[in-house]
Amino acid sequence: SQQGEEDPQALSIQEGENATMNCSYKTSINNLQWYRQNSGRGLVHLILIRSNEREKHSGRLRVTLDTSKKSSSLLITASRAADTASYFCATVRSGGATNKLIFGTGTLLAVQP
Amino acid sequence: ETGVTQSPTHLIKTRGQQVTLRCSSQSGHNTVSWYQQALGQGPQFIFQYYREEENGRGNFPPRFSGLQFPNYSSELNVNALELDDSALYLCASSLPTGQAFGQGTRLTVV
């Protein structure tokens, strides 16, 4: 079963605007990761944030983590048409025997040129 | 380029048949995981292998099995295929910063 929900399910914006996606999860985590997927192909790792971190930046990406609310957000600034893809958050549960990823349901982002 | 390659990219099988999907990782990638992604859903963890031993399994029946080889390649085998097994199958190598995914195998069961 999925770990949690992502919100919104779909988002359509104009090029140059910012895109914000939210993710909620259910259990205590070791870390949370965001992935991007183009047209049902392989996932590309974007960023990892550990449970003791609150914010992380990578280029045009900004991720926040609120462990008290069991939620995270991904902000893409100055979006481009090439950012059009599905975005997934995934958690690694704390105390688990493996580092398996538990994925959310994904947000489909469409950036209009 | 993630260094993880999967074959084949697409496959069509008939219900009841068996299928083997393959994954090749870079040298030193000791941990490989397999995921199933149904259309419109997030990937679901099938199992993980570490140094040729299964060390974790998701909620999948025993007809889903795997192997990992010393040359960092691995296989996912599915017996007695069902229509609901139609999905994108992804393998991933574990890295300190996250997991590196292959491009996936799209399996269609008819």
PDB file of C-alpha atoms in Angstrom:
ATOM      1  CA  SER A   1       0.000   0.000   0.000  1.00  0.00           C
ATOM      2  CA  GLN A   2       1.070   3.590  -0.516  1.00  0.00           C
ATOM      3  CA  GLN A   3       2.651   5.404   2.400  1.00  0.00           C
ATOM      4  CA  GLY A   4       0.659   8.548   1.962  1.00  0.00           C
ATOM      5  CA  GLU A   5      -0.871  11.129  -0.244  1.00  0.00           C
ATOM      6  CA  GLU A   6       0.447  13.828  -2.496  1.00  0.00           C
ATOM      7  CA  ASP A   7      -1.383  17.014  -3.145  1.00  0.00           C
ATOM      8  CA  PRO A   8      -2.407  18.170  -5.627  1.00  0.00           C
ATOM      9  CA  GLN A   9      -2.871  15.136  -7.878  1.00  0.00           C
ATOM     10  CA  ALA A  10      -2.339  17.381 -10.893  1.00  0.00           C
ATOM     11  CA  LEU A  11      -1.001  20.904 -11.332  1.00  0.00           C
ATOM     12  CA  SER A  12      -0.886  23.074 -14.437  1.00  0.00           C
ATOM     13  CA  ILE A  13       1.127  26.308 -14.433  1.00  0.00           C
ATOM     14  CA  GLN A  14       2.742  28.717 -16.867  1.00  0.00           C
ATOM     15  CA  GLU A  15       6.451  28.759 -17.565  1.00  0.00           C
ATOM     16  CA  GLY A  16       8.252  31.010 -15.077  1.00  0.00           C
ATOM     17  CA  GLU A  17       5.770  30.395 -12.256  1.00  0.00           C
ATOM     18  CA  ASN A  18       6.594  28.436  -9.117  1.00  0.00           C
ATOM     19  CA  ALA A  19       5.172  24.975  -8.490  1.00  0.00           C
ATOM     20  CA  THR A  20       4.521  23.607  -5.014  1.00  0.00           C
ATOM     21  CA  MET A  21       3.706  19.981  -4.297  1.00  0.00           C
ATOM     22  CA  ASN A  22       2.890  18.543  -0.908  1.00  0.00           C
ATOM     23  CA  CYS A  23       3.349  15.082   0.515  1.00  0.00           C
ATOM     24  CA  SER A  24       2.006  13.494   3.673  1.00  0.00           C
ATOM     25  CA  TYR A  25       3.147  10.218   5.182  1.00  0.00           C
ATOM     26  CA  LYS A  26       2.084   7.961   8.005  1.00  0.00           C
ATOM     27  CA  THR A  27       5.019   6.529   9.957  1.00  0.00           C
ATOM     28  CA  SER A  28       8.271   7.685  11.533  1.00  0.00           C
ATOM     29  CA  ILE A  29      10.922   8.081   8.890  1.00  0.00           C
ATOM     30  CA  ASN A  30      14.667   7.978   8.470  1.00  0.00           C
ATOM     31  CA  ASN A  31      14.563  10.214   5.421  1.00  0.00           C
ATOM     32  CA  LEU A  32      12.259  11.468   2.684  1.00  0.00           C
ATOM     33  CA  GLN A  33      13.176  11.656  -0.964  1.00  0.00           C
ATOM     34  CA  TRP A  34      11.664  13.274  -4.038  1.00  0.00           C
ATOM     35  CA  TYR A  35      11.767  11.680  -7.462  1.00  0.00           C
ATOM     36  CA  ARG A  36      10.743  12.782 -10.920  1.00  0.00           C
ATOM     37  CA  GLN A  37       9.312  10.526 -13.630  1.00  0.00           C
ATOM     38  CA  ASN A  38       8.856  11.402 -17.284  1.00  0.00           C
ATOM     39  CA  SER A  39       6.067   9.636 -19.176  1.00  0.00           C
ATOM     40  CA  GLY A  40       6.096   6.352 -17.261  1.00  0.00           C
ATOM     41  CA  ARG A  41       9.836   5.826 -17.573  1.00  0.00           C
ATOM     42  CA  GLY A  42      12.437   5.417 -14.838  1.00  0.00           C
ATOM     43  CA  LEU A  43      12.524   7.626 -11.775  1.00  0.00           C
ATOM     44  CA  VAL A  44      15.196  10.261 -11.344  1.00  0.00           C
ATOM     45  CA  HIS A  45      16.328  11.080  -7.824  1.00  0.00           C
ATOM     46  CA  LEU A  46      15.997  14.804  -7.080  1.00  0.00           C
ATOM     47  CA  ILE A  47      16.755  15.364  -3.421  1.00  0.00           C
ATOM     48  CA  LEU A  48      16.956  13.587  -0.052  1.00  0.00           C
ATOM     49  CA  ILE A  49      16.135  15.222   3.265  1.00  0.00           C
ATOM     50  CA  ARG A  50      16.890  13.497   6.547  1.00  0.00           C
ATOM     51  CA  SER A  51      14.487  13.392   9.462  1.00  0.00           C
ATOM     52  CA  ASN A  52      16.636  15.835  11.469  1.00  0.00           C
ATOM     53  CA  GLU A  53      16.656  18.400   8.652  1.00  0.00           C
ATOM     54  CA  ARG A  54      13.945  20.963   8.045  1.00  0.00           C
ATOM     55  CA  GLU A  55      14.867  22.461   4.694  1.00  0.00           C
ATOM     56  CA  LYS A  56      17.126  21.648   1.805  1.00  0.00           C
ATOM     57  CA  HIS A  57      17.948  23.340  -1.502  1.00  0.00           C
ATOM     58  CA  SER A  58      19.251  22.042  -4.795  1.00  0.00           C
ATOM     59  CA  GLY A  59      19.331  24.459  -7.708  1.00  0.00           C
ATOM     60  CA  ARG A  60      15.715  25.515  -8.367  1.00  0.00           C
ATOM     61  CA  LEU A  61      14.382  22.946  -5.894  1.00  0.00           C
ATOM     62  CA  ARG A  62      13.505  23.629  -2.277  1.00  0.00           C
ATOM     63  CA  VAL A  63      12.277  20.876   0.009  1.00  0.00           C
ATOM     64  CA  THR A  64      10.866  21.278   3.483  1.00  0.00           C
ATOM     65  CA  LEU A  65      10.126  18.604   6.042  1.00  0.00           C
ATOM     66  CA  ASP A  66       7.849  18.859   9.076  1.00  0.00           C
ATOM     67  CA  THR A  67       8.111  15.609  11.026  1.00  0.00           C
ATOM     68  CA  SER A  68       5.565  16.774  13.608  1.00  0.00           C
ATOM     69  CA  LYS A  69       2.952  17.009  10.851  1.00  0.00           C
ATOM     70  CA  LYS A  70       4.415  14.123   8.854  1.00  0.00           C
ATOM     71  CA  SER A  71       4.512  16.266   5.749  1.00  0.00           C
ATOM     72  CA  SER A  72       6.916  17.599   3.159  1.00  0.00           C
ATOM     73  CA  SER A  73       6.751  20.057   0.313  1.00  0.00           C
ATOM     74  CA  LEU A  74       8.678  20.423  -2.917  1.00  0.00           C
ATOM     75  CA  LEU A  75       8.964  23.875  -4.474  1.00  0.00           C
ATOM     76  CA  ILE A  76      10.211  24.278  -8.026  1.00  0.00           C
ATOM     77  CA  THR A  77      11.004  27.908  -8.764  1.00  0.00           C
ATOM     78  CA  ALA A  78      10.958  29.582 -12.184  1.00  0.00           C
ATOM     79  CA  SER A  79       9.464  26.492 -13.820  1.00  0.00           C
ATOM     80  CA  ARG A  80      10.292  25.464 -17.363  1.00  0.00           C
ATOM     81  CA  ALA A  81       8.381  23.386 -19.893  1.00  0.00           C
ATOM     82  CA  ALA A  82      11.028  20.676 -19.385  1.00  0.00           C
ATOM     83  CA  ASP A  83       9.885  20.345 -15.744  1.00  0.00           C
ATOM     84  CA  THR A  84       6.686  18.707 -16.999  1.00  0.00           C
ATOM     85  CA  ALA A  85       6.646  15.280 -15.333  1.00  0.00           C
ATOM     86  CA  SER A  86       5.210  13.303 -12.431  1.00  0.00           C
ATOM     87  CA  TYR A  87       6.770  13.962  -9.047  1.00  0.00           C
ATOM     88  CA  PHE A  88       6.788  11.417  -6.233  1.00  0.00           C
ATOM     89  CA  CYS A  89       7.793  11.623  -2.630  1.00  0.00           C
ATOM     90  CA  ALA A  90       9.134   8.468  -1.023  1.00  0.00           C
ATOM     91  CA  THR A  91      10.015   7.680   2.562  1.00  0.00           C
ATOM     92  CA  VAL A  92      12.443   5.316   4.212  1.00  0.00           C
ATOM     93  CA  ARG A  93      10.960   4.129   7.471  1.00  0.00           C
ATOM     94  CA  SER A  94      13.046   4.523  10.607  1.00  0.00           C
ATOM     95  CA  GLY A  95      14.139   1.284  12.259  1.00  0.00           C
ATOM     96  CA  GLY A  96      13.438  -0.728   9.152  1.00  0.00           C
ATOM     97  CA  ALA A  97      15.567  -3.683   8.102  1.00  0.00           C
ATOM     98  CA  THR A  98      15.906  -2.327   4.593  1.00  0.00           C
ATOM     99  CA  ASN A  99      16.048   1.074   2.937  1.00  0.00           C
ATOM    100  CA  LYS A 100      12.996   0.287   0.861  1.00  0.00           C
ATOM    101  CA  LEU A 101      11.149   3.282  -0.485  1.00  0.00           C
ATOM    102  CA  ILE A 102       7.472   3.772   0.246  1.00  0.00           C
ATOM    103  CA  PHE A 103       6.048   6.040  -2.413  1.00  0.00           C
ATOM    104  CA  GLY A 104       3.208   8.494  -2.424  1.00  0.00           C
ATOM    105  CA  THR A 105       0.628   8.687  -5.163  1.00  0.00           C
ATOM    106  CA  GLY A 106       2.414  11.382  -7.164  1.00  0.00           C
ATOM    107  CA  THR A 107       1.670  14.821  -8.560  1.00  0.00           C
ATOM    108  CA  LEU A 108       1.432  15.322 -12.299  1.00  0.00           C
ATOM    109  CA  LEU A 109       2.945  18.709 -13.167  1.00  0.00           C
ATOM    110  CA  ALA A 110       2.293  20.346 -16.531  1.00  0.00           C
ATOM    111  CA  VAL A 111       4.235  23.511 -17.337  1.00  0.00           C
ATOM    112  CA  GLN A 112       2.746  25.413 -20.256  1.00  0.00           C
ATOM    113  CA  PRO A 113       5.220  27.290 -22.491  1.00  0.00           C
TER     114      PRO A 113
ATOM    115  CA  GLU B   1      22.563   8.217 -16.745  1.00  0.00           C
ATOM    116  CA  THR B   2      21.971   6.215 -13.561  1.00  0.00           C
ATOM    117  CA  GLY B   3      24.232   3.255 -14.304  1.00  0.00           C
ATOM    118  CA  VAL B   4      21.279   0.893 -13.992  1.00  0.00           C
ATOM    119  CA  THR B   5      19.991  -0.790 -17.135  1.00  0.00           C
ATOM    120  CA  GLN B   6      16.963  -3.013 -17.566  1.00  0.00           C
ATOM    121  CA  SER B   7      15.913  -5.381 -20.303  1.00  0.00           C
ATOM    122  CA  PRO B   8      13.712  -5.759 -22.167  1.00  0.00           C
ATOM    123  CA  THR B   9      12.040  -2.349 -22.330  1.00  0.00           C
ATOM    124  CA  HIS B  10       8.686  -3.768 -23.350  1.00  0.00           C
ATOM    125  CA  LEU B  11       7.221  -7.245 -23.119  1.00  0.00           C
ATOM    126  CA  ILE B  12       3.857  -8.820 -23.889  1.00  0.00           C
ATOM    127  CA  LYS B  13       2.981 -12.148 -22.274  1.00  0.00           C
ATOM    128  CA  THR B  14      -0.101 -14.308 -22.049  1.00  0.00           C
ATOM    129  CA  ARG B  15      -1.913 -14.998 -18.800  1.00  0.00           C
ATOM    130  CA  GLY B  16      -0.472 -18.074 -17.091  1.00  0.00           C
ATOM    131  CA  GLN B  17       2.975 -17.716 -18.631  1.00  0.00           C
ATOM    132  CA  GLN B  18       6.207 -17.013 -16.789  1.00  0.00           C
ATOM    133  CA  VAL B  19       8.473 -13.998 -17.311  1.00  0.00           C
ATOM    134  CA  THR B  20      12.018 -13.029 -16.376  1.00  0.00           C
ATOM    135  CA  LEU B  21      13.068  -9.397 -16.220  1.00  0.00           C
ATOM    136  CA  ARG B  22      16.705  -8.391 -15.991  1.00  0.00           C
ATOM    137  CA  CYS B  23      18.619  -5.571 -14.373  1.00  0.00           C
ATOM    138  CA  SER B  24      22.283  -4.659 -14.501  1.00  0.00           C
ATOM    139  CA  SER B  25      23.937  -2.340 -11.980  1.00  0.00           C
ATOM    140  CA  GLN B  26      27.348  -0.793 -11.718  1.00  0.00           C
ATOM    141  CA  SER B  27      30.187  -2.545  -9.949  1.00  0.00           C
ATOM    142  CA  GLY B  28      29.999  -2.112  -6.190  1.00  0.00           C
ATOM    143  CA  HIS B  29      26.219  -1.655  -6.062  1.00  0.00           C
ATOM    144  CA  ASN B  30      25.548  -4.420  -3.563  1.00  0.00           C
ATOM    145  CA  THR B  31      21.873  -3.683  -2.947  1.00  0.00           C
ATOM    146  CA  VAL B  32      19.170  -3.928  -5.583  1.00  0.00           C
ATOM    147  CA  SER B  33      15.455  -3.396  -5.129  1.00  0.00           C
ATOM    148  CA  TRP B  34      12.548  -4.173  -7.438  1.00  0.00           C
ATOM    149  CA  TYR B  35       9.338  -2.161  -7.656  1.00  0.00           C
ATOM    150  CA  GLN B  36       6.045  -2.593  -9.477  1.00  0.00           C
ATOM    151  CA  GLN B  37       4.281   0.520 -10.750  1.00  0.00           C
ATOM    152  CA  ALA B  38       0.712   0.152 -11.971  1.00  0.00           C
ATOM    153  CA  LEU B  39      -0.645   2.804 -14.287  1.00  0.00           C
ATOM    154  CA  GLY B  40      -1.377   6.028 -12.432  1.00  0.00           C
ATOM    155  CA  GLN B  41       0.109   4.793  -9.156  1.00  0.00           C
ATOM    156  CA  GLY B  42       3.339   5.195  -7.264  1.00  0.00           C
ATOM    157  CA  PRO B  43       5.841   2.321  -7.316  1.00  0.00           C
ATOM    158  CA  GLN B  44       5.296  -0.512  -4.829  1.00  0.00           C
ATOM    159  CA  PHE B  45       8.229  -2.339  -3.234  1.00  0.00           C
ATOM    160  CA  ILE B  46       8.480  -5.999  -4.278  1.00  0.00           C
ATOM    161  CA  PHE B  47      11.737  -7.098  -2.639  1.00  0.00           C
ATOM    162  CA  GLN B  48      15.358  -6.190  -2.029  1.00  0.00           C
ATOM    163  CA  TYR B  49      18.555  -8.183  -2.423  1.00  0.00           C
ATOM    164  CA  TYR B  50      21.853  -7.556  -0.670  1.00  0.00           C
ATOM    165  CA  ARG B  51      24.914  -9.569  -1.629  1.00  0.00           C
ATOM    166  CA  GLU B  52      22.762 -12.203  -3.353  1.00  0.00           C
ATOM    167  CA  GLU B  53      20.407 -12.723  -0.407  1.00  0.00           C
ATOM    168  CA  GLU B  54      16.823 -11.466  -0.153  1.00  0.00           C
ATOM    169  CA  ASN B  55      16.703  -9.133   2.845  1.00  0.00           C
ATOM    170  CA  GLY B  56      13.243  -7.622   2.596  1.00  0.00           C
ATOM    171  CA  ARG B  57       9.978  -8.287   0.834  1.00  0.00           C
ATOM    172  CA  GLY B  58       6.811  -6.318   0.194  1.00  0.00           C
ATOM    173  CA  ASN B  59       3.255  -7.564   0.005  1.00  0.00           C
ATOM    174  CA  PHE B  60       3.680  -9.723  -3.103  1.00  0.00           C
ATOM    175  CA  PRO B  61       2.865 -13.440  -3.466  1.00  0.00           C
ATOM    176  CA  PRO B  62       5.572 -16.121  -3.751  1.00  0.00           C
ATOM    177  CA  ARG B  63       5.132 -16.336  -7.523  1.00  0.00           C
ATOM    178  CA  PHE B  64       7.250 -13.159  -7.551  1.00  0.00           C
ATOM    179  CA  SER B  65      10.825 -14.265  -6.990  1.00  0.00           C
ATOM    180  CA  GLY B  66      14.274 -12.883  -7.623  1.00  0.00           C
ATOM    181  CA  LEU B  67      17.938 -13.548  -7.925  1.00  0.00           C
ATOM    182  CA  GLN B  68      21.034 -11.410  -7.567  1.00  0.00           C
ATOM    183  CA  PHE B  69      24.337 -12.440  -9.107  1.00  0.00           C
ATOM    184  CA  PRO B  70      27.970 -11.723  -8.180  1.00  0.00           C
ATOM    185  CA  ASN B  71      28.363  -9.536 -11.275  1.00  0.00           C
ATOM    186  CA  TYR B  72      25.797  -6.998  -9.869  1.00  0.00           C
ATOM    187  CA  SER B  73      23.039  -8.151 -12.206  1.00  0.00           C
ATOM    188  CA  SER B  74      19.684  -9.355 -10.954  1.00  0.00           C
ATOM    189  CA  GLU B  75      16.459 -10.943 -12.148  1.00  0.00           C
ATOM    190  CA  LEU B  76      12.805 -10.678 -11.297  1.00  0.00           C
ATOM    191  CA  ASN B  77      10.785 -13.792 -12.113  1.00  0.00           C
ATOM    192  CA  VAL B  78       7.018 -13.884 -12.140  1.00  0.00           C
ATOM    193  CA  ASN B  79       5.191 -17.195 -12.539  1.00  0.00           C
ATOM    194  CA  ALA B  80       1.577 -17.831 -13.508  1.00  0.00           C
ATOM    195  CA  LEU B  81       1.093 -14.323 -14.847  1.00  0.00           C
ATOM    196  CA  GLU B  82      -2.194 -12.592 -14.149  1.00  0.00           C
ATOM    197  CA  LEU B  83      -3.752  -9.667 -15.981  1.00  0.00           C
ATOM    198  CA  ASP B  84      -3.144  -7.453 -12.926  1.00  0.00           C
ATOM    199  CA  ASP B  85       0.597  -8.056 -13.245  1.00  0.00           C
ATOM    200  CA  SER B  86       0.571  -5.618 -16.162  1.00  0.00           C
ATOM    201  CA  ALA B  87       2.746  -2.762 -14.952  1.00  0.00           C
ATOM    202  CA  LEU B  88       6.077  -0.986 -15.207  1.00  0.00           C
ATOM    203  CA  TYR B  89       8.744  -2.936 -13.319  1.00  0.00           C
ATOM    204  CA  LEU B  90      11.644  -0.912 -11.970  1.00  0.00           C
ATOM    205  CA  CYS B  91      14.897  -1.979 -10.434  1.00  0.00           C
ATOM    206  CA  ALA B  92      17.047   0.329  -8.359  1.00  0.00           C
ATOM    207  CA  SER B  93      20.512   0.347  -6.844  1.00  0.00           C
ATOM    208  CA  SER B  94      20.955   1.859  -3.404  1.00  0.00           C
ATOM    209  CA  LEU B  95      23.319   4.798  -3.128  1.00  0.00           C
ATOM    210  CA  PRO B  96      24.067   6.948  -0.064  1.00  0.00           C
ATOM    211  CA  THR B  97      22.075   9.819  -1.559  1.00  0.00           C
ATOM    212  CA  GLY B  98      19.084   7.793  -2.659  1.00  0.00           C
ATOM    213  CA  GLN B  99      18.286   5.107  -5.185  1.00  0.00           C
ATOM    214  CA  ALA B 100      19.316   4.985  -8.831  1.00  0.00           C
ATOM    215  CA  PHE B 101      16.542   3.576 -11.009  1.00  0.00           C
ATOM    216  CA  GLY B 102      16.659   1.868 -14.347  1.00  0.00           C
ATOM    217  CA  GLN B 103      14.304   2.896 -17.143  1.00  0.00           C
ATOM    218  CA  GLY B 104      11.959   0.038 -16.380  1.00  0.00           C
ATOM    219  CA  THR B 105      10.356  -2.850 -18.228  1.00  0.00           C
ATOM    220  CA  ARG B 106       6.760  -2.339 -19.350  1.00  0.00           C
ATOM    221  CA  LEU B 107       5.014  -5.705 -18.993  1.00  0.00           C
ATOM    222  CA  THR B 108       1.623  -6.253 -20.578  1.00  0.00           C
ATOM    223  CA  VAL B 109      -0.267  -9.438 -19.773  1.00  0.00           C
ATOM    224  CA  VAL B 110      -3.035 -10.335 -22.206  1.00  0.00           C
TER     225      VAL B 110
END
